[in-house]
Coordinates of C-alpha atoms in Angstrom, one line a residue:
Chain A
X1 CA 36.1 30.0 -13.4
X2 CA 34.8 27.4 -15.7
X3 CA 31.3 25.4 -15.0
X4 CA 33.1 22.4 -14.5
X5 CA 35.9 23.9 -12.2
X6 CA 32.7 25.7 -10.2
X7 CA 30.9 22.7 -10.1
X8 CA 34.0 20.5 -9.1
X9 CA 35.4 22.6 -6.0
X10 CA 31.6 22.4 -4.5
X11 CA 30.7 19.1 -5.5
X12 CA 31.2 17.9 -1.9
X13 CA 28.5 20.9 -0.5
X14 CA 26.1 19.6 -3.5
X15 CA 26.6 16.0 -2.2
X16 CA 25.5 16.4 1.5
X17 CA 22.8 18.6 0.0
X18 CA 22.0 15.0 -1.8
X19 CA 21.8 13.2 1.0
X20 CA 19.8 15.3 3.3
X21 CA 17.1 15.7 0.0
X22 CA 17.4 12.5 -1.3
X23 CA 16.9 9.2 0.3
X24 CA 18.4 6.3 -2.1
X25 CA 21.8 6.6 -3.6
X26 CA 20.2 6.6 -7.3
X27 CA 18.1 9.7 -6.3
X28 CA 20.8 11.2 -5.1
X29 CA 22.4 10.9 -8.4
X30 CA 19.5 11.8 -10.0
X31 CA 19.4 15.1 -7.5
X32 CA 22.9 15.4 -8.2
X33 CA 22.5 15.9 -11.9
X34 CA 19.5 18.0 -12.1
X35 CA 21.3 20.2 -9.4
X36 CA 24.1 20.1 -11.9
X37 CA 22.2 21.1 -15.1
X38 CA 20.2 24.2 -12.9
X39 CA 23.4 25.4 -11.8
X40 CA 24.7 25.1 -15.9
X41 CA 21.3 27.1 -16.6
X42 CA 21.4 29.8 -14.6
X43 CA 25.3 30.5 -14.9
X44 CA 24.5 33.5 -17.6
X45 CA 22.1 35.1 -14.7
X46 CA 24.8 35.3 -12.2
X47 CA 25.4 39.1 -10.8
X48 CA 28.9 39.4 -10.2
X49 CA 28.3 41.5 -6.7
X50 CA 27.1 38.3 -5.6
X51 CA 29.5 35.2 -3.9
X52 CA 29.5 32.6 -6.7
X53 CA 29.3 30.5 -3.7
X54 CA 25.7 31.9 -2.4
X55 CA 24.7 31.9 -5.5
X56 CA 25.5 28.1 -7.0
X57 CA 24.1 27.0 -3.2
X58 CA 20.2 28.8 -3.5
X59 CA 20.3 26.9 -6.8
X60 CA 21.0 24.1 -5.1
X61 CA 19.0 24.4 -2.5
X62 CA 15.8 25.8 -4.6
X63 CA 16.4 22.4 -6.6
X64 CA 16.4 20.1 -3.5
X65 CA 13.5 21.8 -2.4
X66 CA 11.2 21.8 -5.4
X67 CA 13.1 17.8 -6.1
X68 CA 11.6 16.6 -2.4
X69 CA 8.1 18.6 -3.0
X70 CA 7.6 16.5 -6.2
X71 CA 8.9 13.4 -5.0
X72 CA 6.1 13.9 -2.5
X73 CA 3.9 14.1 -5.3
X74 CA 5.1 11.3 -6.7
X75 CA 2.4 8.5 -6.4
X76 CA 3.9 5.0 -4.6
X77 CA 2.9 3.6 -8.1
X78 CA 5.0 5.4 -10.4
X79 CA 8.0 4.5 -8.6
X80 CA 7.4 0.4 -8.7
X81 CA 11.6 -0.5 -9.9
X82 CA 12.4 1.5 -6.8
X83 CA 12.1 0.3 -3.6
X84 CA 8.9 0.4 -1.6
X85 CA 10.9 1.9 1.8
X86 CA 13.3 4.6 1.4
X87 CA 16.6 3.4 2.9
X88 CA 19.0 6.0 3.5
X89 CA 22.5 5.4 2.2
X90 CA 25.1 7.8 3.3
X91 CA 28.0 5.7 3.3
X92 CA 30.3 8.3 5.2
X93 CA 33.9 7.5 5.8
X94 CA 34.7 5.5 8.9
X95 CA 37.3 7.6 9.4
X96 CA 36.0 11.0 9.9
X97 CA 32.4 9.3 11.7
X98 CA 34.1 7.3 14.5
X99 CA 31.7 8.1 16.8
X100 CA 28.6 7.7 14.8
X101 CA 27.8 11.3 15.4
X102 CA 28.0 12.4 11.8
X103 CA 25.7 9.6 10.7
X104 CA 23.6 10.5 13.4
X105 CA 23.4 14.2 12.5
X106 CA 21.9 13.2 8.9
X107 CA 19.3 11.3 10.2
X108 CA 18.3 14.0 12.4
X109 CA 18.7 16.6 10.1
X110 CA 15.6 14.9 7.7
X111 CA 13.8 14.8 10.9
X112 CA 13.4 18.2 11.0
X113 CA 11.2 20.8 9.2
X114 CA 12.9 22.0 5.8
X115 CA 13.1 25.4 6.9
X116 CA 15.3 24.0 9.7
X117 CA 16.5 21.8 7.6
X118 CA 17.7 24.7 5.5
X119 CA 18.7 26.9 7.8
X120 CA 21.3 23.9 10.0
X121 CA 23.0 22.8 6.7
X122 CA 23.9 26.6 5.4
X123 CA 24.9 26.8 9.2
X124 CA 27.2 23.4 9.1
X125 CA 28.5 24.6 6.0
X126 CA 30.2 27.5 8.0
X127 CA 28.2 30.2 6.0
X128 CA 27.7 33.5 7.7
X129 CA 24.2 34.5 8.8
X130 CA 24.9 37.9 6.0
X131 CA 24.7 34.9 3.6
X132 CA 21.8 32.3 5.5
X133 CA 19.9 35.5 5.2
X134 CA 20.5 36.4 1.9
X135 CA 19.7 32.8 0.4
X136 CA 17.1 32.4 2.9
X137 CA 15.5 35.7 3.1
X138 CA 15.4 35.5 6.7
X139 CA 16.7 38.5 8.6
X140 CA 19.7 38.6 10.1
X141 CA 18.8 38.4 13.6
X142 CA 16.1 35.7 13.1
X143 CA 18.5 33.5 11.4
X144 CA 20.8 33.5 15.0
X145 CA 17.3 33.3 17.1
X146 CA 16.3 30.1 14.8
X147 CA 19.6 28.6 15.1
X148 CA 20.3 28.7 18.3
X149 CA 16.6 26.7 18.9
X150 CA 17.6 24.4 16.2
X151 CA 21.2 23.5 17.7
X152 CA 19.1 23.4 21.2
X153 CA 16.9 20.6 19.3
X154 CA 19.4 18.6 18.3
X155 CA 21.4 18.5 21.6
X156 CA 18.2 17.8 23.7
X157 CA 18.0 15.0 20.7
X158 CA 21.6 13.4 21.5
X159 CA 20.9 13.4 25.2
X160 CA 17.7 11.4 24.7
Chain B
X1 CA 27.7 19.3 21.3
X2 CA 30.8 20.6 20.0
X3 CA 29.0 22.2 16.8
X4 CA 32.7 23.7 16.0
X5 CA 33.8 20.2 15.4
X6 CA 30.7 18.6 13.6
X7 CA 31.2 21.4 11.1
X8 CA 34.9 20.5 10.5
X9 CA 33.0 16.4 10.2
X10 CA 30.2 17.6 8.1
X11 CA 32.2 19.2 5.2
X12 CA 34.7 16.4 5.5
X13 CA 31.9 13.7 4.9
X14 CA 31.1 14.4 1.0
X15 CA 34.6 14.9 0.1
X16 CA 35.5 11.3 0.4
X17 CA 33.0 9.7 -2.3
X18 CA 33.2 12.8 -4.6
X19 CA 34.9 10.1 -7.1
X20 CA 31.5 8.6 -7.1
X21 CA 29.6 11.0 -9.3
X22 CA 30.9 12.0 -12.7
X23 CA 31.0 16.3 -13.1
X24 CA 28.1 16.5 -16.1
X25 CA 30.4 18.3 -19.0
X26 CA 28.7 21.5 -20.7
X27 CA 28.5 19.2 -23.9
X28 CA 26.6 16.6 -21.8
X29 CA 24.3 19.7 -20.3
X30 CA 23.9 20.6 -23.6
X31 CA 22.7 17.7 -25.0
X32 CA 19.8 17.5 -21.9
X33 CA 19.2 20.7 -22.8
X34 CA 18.0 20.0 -26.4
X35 CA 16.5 16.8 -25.3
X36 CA 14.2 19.4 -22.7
X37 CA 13.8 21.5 -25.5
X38 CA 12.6 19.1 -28.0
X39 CA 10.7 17.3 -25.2
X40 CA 8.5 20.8 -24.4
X41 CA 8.2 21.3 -27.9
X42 CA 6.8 17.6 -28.0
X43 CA 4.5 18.2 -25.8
X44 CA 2.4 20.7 -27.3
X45 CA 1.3 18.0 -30.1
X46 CA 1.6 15.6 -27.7
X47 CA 0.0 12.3 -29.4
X48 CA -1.2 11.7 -25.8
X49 CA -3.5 14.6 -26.6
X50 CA -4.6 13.2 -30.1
X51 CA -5.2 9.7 -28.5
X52 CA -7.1 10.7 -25.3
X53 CA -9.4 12.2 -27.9
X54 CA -9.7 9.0 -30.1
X55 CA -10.3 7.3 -27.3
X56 CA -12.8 9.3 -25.7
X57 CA -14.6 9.6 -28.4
X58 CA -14.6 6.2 -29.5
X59 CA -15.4 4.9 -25.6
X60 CA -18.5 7.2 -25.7
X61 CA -19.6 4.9 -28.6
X62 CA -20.9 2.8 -26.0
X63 CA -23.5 5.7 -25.1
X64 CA -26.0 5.2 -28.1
X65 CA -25.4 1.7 -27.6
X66 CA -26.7 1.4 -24.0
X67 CA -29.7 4.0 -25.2
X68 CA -30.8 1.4 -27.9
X69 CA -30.0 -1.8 -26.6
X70 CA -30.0 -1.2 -23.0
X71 CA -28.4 -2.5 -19.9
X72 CA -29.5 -6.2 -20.5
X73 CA -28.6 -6.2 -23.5
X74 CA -25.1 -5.5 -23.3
X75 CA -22.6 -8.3 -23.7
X76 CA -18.8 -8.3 -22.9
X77 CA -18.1 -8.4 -26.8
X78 CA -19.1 -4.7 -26.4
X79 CA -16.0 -4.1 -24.6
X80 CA -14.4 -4.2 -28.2
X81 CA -15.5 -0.4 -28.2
X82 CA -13.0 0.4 -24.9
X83 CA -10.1 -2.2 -25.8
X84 CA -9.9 -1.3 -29.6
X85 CA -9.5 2.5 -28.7
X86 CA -6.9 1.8 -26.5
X87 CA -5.2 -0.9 -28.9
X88 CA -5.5 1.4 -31.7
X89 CA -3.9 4.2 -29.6
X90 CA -1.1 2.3 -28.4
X91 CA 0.0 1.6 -31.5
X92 CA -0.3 4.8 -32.9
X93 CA 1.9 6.2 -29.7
X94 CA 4.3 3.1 -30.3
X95 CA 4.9 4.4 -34.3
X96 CA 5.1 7.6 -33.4
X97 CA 7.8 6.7 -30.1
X98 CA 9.7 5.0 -33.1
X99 CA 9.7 7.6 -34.9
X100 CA 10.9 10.5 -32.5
X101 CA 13.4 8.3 -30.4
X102 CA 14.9 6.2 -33.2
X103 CA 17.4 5.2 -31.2
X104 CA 15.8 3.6 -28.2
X105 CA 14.1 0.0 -28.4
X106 CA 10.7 -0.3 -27.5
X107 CA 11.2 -2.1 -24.2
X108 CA 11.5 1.6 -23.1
X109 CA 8.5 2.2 -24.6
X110 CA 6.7 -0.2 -23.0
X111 CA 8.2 0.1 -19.7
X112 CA 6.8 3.9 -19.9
X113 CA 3.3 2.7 -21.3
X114 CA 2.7 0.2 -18.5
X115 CA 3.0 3.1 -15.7
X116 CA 0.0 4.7 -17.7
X117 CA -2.1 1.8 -17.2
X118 CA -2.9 3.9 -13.8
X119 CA -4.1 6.8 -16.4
X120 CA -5.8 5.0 -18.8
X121 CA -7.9 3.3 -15.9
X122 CA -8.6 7.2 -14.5
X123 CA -10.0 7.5 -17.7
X124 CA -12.0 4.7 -18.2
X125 CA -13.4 5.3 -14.4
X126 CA -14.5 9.1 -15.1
X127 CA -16.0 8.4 -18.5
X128 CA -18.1 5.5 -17.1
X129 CA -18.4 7.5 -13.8
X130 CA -20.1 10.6 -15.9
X131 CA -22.4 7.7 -17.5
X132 CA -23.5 6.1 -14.8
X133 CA -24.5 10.0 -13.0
X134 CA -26.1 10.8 -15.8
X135 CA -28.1 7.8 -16.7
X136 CA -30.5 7.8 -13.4
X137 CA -30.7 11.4 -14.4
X138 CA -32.4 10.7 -17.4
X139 CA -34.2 8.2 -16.7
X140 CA -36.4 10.0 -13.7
X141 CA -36.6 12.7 -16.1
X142 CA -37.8 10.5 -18.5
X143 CA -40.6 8.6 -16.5
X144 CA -41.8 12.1 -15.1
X145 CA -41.8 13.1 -18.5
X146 CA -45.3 13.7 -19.4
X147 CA -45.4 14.1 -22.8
X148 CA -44.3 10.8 -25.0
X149 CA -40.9 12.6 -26.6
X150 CA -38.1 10.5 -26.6
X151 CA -35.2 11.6 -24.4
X152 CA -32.4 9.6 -26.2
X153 CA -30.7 12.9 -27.7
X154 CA -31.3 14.7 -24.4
X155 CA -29.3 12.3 -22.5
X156 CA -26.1 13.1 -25.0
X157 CA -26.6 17.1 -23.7
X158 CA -27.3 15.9 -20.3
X159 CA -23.8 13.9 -20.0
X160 CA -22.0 17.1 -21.4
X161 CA -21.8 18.7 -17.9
X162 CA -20.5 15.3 -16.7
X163 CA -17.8 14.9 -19.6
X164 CA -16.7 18.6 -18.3
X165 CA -16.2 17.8 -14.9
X166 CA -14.3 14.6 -16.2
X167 CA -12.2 16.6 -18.1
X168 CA -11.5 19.5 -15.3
X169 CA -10.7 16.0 -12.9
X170 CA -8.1 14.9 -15.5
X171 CA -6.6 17.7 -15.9
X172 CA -6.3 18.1 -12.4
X173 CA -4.6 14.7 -12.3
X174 CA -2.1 15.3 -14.4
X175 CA -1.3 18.3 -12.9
X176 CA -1.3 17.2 -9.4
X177 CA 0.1 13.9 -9.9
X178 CA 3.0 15.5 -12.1
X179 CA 2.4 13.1 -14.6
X180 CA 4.4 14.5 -17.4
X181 CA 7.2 15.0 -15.1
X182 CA 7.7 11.6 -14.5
X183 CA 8.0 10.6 -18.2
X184 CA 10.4 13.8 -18.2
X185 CA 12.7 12.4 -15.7
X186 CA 12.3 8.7 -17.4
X187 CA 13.8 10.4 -20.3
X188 CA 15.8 12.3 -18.6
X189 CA 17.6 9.3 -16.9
X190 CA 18.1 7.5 -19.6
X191 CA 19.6 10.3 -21.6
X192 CA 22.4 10.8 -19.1
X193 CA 23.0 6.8 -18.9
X194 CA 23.4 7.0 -22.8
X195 CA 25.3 9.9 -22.6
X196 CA 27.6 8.7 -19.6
X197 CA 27.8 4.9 -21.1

């Protein structure tokens, strides 16, 4: 598989990774290239006994991660062209978020701590906890403990 | 909640917009890639370095001048020694920006110079800062001095402890601050933009 076929059949995983990471649509761009060019870097360091998968999504994540730490960083004065309070585009289909629910769920999701954040988009991605765990390095078992709280969050969340 | 069915929503939601972003090519990656390279390579004889140095040294004029002439004395046409340091600087950074980026104009330049105005300011503030500690310093030693030796060179070897712990507090603000990573992902953005356009 070529970097660009790779990149291409997850683009839509590395663009909800975006959003969750990234609040204006040009830093999700911005995410969404530097996710891009980690991913290009580290294709030579790929193991074939892992999932390309797992392994294209810890580079992703590792990137959102370290992207949102130095964004924190990032002094309010550096950033003057942008603007001054972060406005969350998503722009999700109407289609597929008729209830609102889906919009809803990003919000909440950046809301919660980025190890939960972590763990609830691996799990909405449908990943097994074998692979949470191994791009985590969580146990098994603590990954389905963690979960379950998380989902119990959110819920208690939606009834409020 | 049915989670079953916000999964099936969830990896439905990028999918729609995935026309949006442009899939960098490996040529394109490559390109970044040598622009990183040369960047990092760049940095080590950063002129930043060379002109933080100039500048230093040539603000710390001022020293020997408040020595001799003291406070009173001291005019705003003195300012010359801070504002020719940094004029002179700038335009040594603007050849040399010519020089290594030939092809952008310098309105990127200058767009990248006016968000170290915060820097240059730092600067100023810790050089003046380690002055204006050091200066009481001297001059209680210098009235409890009982012998008549003049303390003018002393006060040059008092400031050095000062001028260290300006220069630990500057590097510590570049570091924490990220400050080279911003110019990195200035020129970093506009490398994709040229490449993309």
């Amino acid at each position: 598989m070529t970097f660009e076929e790779l990149l291409s059949s997850n683009k839509g995983r590395i663009i909800r990774l975006c959003r969750i990471y990234a609040y204006s649509r040009e830093d999700q761009e911005d995410l969404f290239q530097e996710i891009a060019y980690q991913i290009w870097r580290s294709m030579e360091n790929f193991r074939a006994e892992a999932k390309m998968e797992t392994f294209l999504y810890r580079i992703a994540l590792n990137t959102s991660l370290l992207y949102k730490s130095k964004q924190k960083k990032k002094p309010p004065s550096a950033d003057l062209d942008k603007v001054s309070e972060p406005k969350f585009e998503i722009g999700i289909e109407e289609k597929i978020d008729k209830d609102g629910r889906l919009s809803w769920l990003y919000h909440a999701i950046k809301d919660l701590k980025p190890i939960e954040q972590t763990l609830i988009l691996l799990y909405l991605e449908e990943m097994s906890y074998e692979e949470i765990s191994e791009i985590t390095g969580l146990k098994v078992n603590h990954v389905g403990v963690k979960l379950n709280r998380i989902k119990k969050k959110l819920s208690n969340k939606v009834r409020k | 909640m049915d989670w079953k069915e916000l999964q099936t929503q969830w990896q439905q939601s990028g999918e729609g917009e995935t026309h949006d972003l442009p899939i960098p090519t490996e040529k394109k990656l490559e390109s970044i890639e040598n622009g990183l390279k040369y960047f990092y390579q760049e940095q080590g004889k950063n002129p930043n370095t060379y002109y933080a140095i100039v500048q230093f040294g040539l603000s710390a004029l001022m020293i020997p001048l408040l020595i001799k002439k003291g406070f009173s004395e001291i005019h705003l046409g003195h300012l010359v020694f801070i504002i020719l340091p940094l004029a002179i600087g700038n335009l040594i950074k603007a050849i040399q920006f010519k020089e290594t980026n030939k092809e952008e104009s310098l309105l990127v330049y200058l767009k990248s110079s006016l968000k170290e105005v915060r820097w240059i300011i730092f600067q100023q503030v810790f050089l003046f800062g380690s002055m204006a500690v050091a200066l009481p310093i001297y001059l209680i030693a210098q009235s409890n001095s009982s012998s008549s030796e003049t303390w003018d060179g002393k006060y040059l070897l008092l400031l050095i402890p000062f001028m260290l712990i300006f220069a630990v507090l500057i590097w510590w603000y570049r570091n924490h601050h990220n400050y080279n990573v911003y110019r990195l992902n200035g020129l970093l953005s506009g490398l994709i933009e040229e490449l993309e356009s």
